[in-house]
PDB file of C-alpha atoms in Angstrom:
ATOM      1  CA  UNK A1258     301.476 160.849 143.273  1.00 85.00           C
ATOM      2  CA  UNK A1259     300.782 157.203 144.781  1.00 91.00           C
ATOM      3  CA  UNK A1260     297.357 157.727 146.962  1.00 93.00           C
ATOM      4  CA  UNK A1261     296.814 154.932 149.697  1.00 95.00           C
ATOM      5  CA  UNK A1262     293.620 154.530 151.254  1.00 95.00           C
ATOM      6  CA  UNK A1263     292.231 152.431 153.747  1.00 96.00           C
ATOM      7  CA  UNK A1264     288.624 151.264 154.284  1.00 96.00           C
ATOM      8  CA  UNK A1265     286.457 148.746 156.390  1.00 98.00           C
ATOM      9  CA  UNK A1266     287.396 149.916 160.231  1.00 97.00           C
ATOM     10  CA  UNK A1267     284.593 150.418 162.316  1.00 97.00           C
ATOM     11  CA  UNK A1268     283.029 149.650 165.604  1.00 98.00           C
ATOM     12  CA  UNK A1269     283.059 145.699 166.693  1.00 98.00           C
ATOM     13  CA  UNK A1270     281.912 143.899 169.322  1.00 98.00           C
ATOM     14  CA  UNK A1271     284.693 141.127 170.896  1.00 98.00           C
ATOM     15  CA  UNK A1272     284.328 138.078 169.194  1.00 98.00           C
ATOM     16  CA  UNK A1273     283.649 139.679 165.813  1.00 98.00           C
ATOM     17  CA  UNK A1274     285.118 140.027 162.215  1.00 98.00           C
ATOM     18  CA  UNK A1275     286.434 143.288 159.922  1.00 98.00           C
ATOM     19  CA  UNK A1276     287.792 142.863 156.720  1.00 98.00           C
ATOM     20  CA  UNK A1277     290.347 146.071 156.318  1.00 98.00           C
ATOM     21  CA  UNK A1278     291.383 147.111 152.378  1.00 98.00           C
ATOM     22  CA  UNK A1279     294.210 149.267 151.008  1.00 97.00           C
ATOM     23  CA  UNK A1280     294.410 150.675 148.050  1.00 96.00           C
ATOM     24  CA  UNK A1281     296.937 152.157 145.777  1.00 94.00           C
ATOM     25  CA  UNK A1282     295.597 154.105 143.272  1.00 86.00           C
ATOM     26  CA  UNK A1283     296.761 156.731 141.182  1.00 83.00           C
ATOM     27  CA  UNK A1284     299.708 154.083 140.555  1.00 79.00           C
ATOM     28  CA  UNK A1285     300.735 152.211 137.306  1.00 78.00           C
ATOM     29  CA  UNK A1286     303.037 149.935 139.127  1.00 85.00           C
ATOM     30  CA  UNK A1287     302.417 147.033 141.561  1.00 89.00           C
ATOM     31  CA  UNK A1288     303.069 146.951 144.776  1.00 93.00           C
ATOM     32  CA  UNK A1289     305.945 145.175 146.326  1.00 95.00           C
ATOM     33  CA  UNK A1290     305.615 144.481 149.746  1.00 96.00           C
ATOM     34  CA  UNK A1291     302.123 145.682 151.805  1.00 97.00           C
ATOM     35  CA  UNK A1292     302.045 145.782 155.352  1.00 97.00           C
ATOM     36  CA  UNK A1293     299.013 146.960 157.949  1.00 98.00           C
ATOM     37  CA  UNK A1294     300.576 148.531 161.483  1.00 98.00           C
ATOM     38  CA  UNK A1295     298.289 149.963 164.209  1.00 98.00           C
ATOM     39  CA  UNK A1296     298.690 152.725 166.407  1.00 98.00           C
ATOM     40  CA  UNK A1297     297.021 152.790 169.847  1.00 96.00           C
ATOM     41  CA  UNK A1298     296.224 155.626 172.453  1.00 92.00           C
ATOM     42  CA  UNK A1299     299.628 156.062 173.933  1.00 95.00           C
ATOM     43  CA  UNK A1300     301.279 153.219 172.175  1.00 96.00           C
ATOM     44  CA  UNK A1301     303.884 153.352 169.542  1.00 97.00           C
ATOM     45  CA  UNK A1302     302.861 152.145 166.103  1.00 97.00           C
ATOM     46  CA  UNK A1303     303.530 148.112 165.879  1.00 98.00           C
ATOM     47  CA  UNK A1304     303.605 146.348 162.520  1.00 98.00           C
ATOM     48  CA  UNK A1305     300.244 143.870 162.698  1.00 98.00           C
ATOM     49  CA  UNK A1306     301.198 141.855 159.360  1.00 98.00           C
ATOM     50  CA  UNK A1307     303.253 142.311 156.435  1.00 98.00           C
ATOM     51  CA  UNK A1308     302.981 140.132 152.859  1.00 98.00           C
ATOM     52  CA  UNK A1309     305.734 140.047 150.116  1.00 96.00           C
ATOM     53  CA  UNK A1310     305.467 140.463 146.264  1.00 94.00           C
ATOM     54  CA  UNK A1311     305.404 136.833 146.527  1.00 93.00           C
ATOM     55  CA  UNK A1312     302.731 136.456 148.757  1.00 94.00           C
ATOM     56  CA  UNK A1313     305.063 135.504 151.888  1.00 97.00           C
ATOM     57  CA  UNK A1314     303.422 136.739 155.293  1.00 98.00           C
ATOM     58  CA  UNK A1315     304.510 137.613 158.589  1.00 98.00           C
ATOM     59  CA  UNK A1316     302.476 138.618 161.941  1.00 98.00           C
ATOM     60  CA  UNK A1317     302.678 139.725 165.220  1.00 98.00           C
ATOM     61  CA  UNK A1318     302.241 137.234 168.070  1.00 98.00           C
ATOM     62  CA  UNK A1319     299.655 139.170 169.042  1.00 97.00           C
ATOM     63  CA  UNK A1320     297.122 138.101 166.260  1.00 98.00           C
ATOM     64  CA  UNK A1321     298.449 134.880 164.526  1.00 98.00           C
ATOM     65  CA  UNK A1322     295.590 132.732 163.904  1.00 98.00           C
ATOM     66  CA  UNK A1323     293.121 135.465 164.324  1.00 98.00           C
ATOM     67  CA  UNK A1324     294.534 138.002 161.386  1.00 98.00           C
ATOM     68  CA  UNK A1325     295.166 137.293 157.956  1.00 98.00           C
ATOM     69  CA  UNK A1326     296.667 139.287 155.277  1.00 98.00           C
ATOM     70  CA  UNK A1327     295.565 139.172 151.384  1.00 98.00           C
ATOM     71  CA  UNK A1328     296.560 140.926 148.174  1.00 96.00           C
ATOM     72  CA  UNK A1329     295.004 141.275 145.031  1.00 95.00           C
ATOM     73  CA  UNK A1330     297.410 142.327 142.760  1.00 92.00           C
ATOM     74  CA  UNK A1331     295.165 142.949 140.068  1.00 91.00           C
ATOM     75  CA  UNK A1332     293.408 145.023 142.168  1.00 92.00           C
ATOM     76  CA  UNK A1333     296.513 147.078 143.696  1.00 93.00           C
ATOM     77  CA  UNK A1334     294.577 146.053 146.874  1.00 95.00           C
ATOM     78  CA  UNK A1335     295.862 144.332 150.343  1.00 97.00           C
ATOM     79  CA  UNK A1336     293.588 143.091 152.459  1.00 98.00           C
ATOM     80  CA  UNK A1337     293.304 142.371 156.567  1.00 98.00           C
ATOM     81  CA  UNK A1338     290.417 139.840 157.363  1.00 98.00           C
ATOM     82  CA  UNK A1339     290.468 140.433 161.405  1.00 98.00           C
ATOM     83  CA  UNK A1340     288.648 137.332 162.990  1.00 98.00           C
ATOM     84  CA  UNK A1341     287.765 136.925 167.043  1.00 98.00           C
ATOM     85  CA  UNK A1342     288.838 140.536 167.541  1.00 98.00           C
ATOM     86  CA  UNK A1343     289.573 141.395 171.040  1.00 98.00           C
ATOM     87  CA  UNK A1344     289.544 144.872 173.040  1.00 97.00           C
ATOM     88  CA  UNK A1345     293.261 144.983 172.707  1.00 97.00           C
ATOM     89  CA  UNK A1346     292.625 145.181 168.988  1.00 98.00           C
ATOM     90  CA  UNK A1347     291.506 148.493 169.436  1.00 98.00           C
ATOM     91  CA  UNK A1348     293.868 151.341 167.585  1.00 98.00           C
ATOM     92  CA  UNK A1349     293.493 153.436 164.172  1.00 98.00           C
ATOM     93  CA  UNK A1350     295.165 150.392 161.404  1.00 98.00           C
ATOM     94  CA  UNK A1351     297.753 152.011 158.686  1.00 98.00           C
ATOM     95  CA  UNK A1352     298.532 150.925 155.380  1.00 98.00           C
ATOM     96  CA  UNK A1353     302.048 150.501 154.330  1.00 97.00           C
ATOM     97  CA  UNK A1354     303.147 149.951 150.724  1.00 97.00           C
ATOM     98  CA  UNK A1355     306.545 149.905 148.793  1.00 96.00           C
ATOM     99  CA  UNK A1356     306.550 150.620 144.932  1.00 94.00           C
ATOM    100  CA  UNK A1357     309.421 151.125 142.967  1.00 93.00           C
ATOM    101  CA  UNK A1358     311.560 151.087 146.435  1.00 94.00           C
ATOM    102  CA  UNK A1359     309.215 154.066 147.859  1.00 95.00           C
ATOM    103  CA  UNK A1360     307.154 153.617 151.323  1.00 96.00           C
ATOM    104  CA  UNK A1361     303.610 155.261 150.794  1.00 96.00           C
ATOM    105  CA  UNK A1362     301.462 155.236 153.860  1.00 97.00           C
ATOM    106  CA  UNK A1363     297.405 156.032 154.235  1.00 96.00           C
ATOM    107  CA  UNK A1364     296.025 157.891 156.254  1.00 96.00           C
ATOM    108  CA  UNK A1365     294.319 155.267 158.805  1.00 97.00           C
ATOM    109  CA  UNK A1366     291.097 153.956 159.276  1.00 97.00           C
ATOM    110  CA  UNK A1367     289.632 153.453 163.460  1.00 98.00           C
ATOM    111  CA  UNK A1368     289.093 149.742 164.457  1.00 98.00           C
ATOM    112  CA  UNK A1369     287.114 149.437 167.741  1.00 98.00           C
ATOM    113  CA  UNK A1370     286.147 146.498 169.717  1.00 98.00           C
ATOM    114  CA  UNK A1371     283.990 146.253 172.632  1.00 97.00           C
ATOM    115  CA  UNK A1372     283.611 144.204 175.561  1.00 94.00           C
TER     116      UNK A1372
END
């Protein structure tokens, strides 16, 4: 069974840089496409950025130029460096990963930012 964890959330004051990381493990194959959503208090769950098997990306209005997604494929690893975070950036960040046509997701990790 694919296992997806997530690490690097945490507590951040406006202005300042995470660096989120998702891993498969417990996997043989590579992943296909990764993606990192977020989930806010009272807010439905919004894809943040989303990279291909060929290392196309896509992002939300909301943090182009700030965000950028990364894989390591050796690794089984995608990555979200989060630069000039803002108090809006505030939500528990998923994982997303396809292998083999299945959807695996992890189980979240907080990001905070304060004003």
């Amino acid at each position: 069974q694919v296992q997806v964890v997530e690490s690097g959330g945490g507590l951040v004051q406006a202005g300042g840089s995470l660096r989120l990381s998702c891993v498969a493990s417990r996997n043989p194959f590579s992943i296909n496409t990764g993606g990192w959503y977020r989930q806010a208090p009272g807010k439905q769950r919004e894809l943040v950025a989303s990279i291909s098997s060929g290392g196309n990306t896509n992002y939300a209005d909301s943090v182009t130029g700030r965000f950028t997604i990364s894989r390591d494929n050796a690794k089984n690893t995608v990555y979200l460096q989060m630069n000039n975070l803002k108090p809006e950036d505030t939500a528990v960040y998923f994982c997303n990963v396809e292998i083999r046509r299945l959807r695996y997701w992890g189980q979240g990790t907080q990001v905070t930012v304060s004003s």
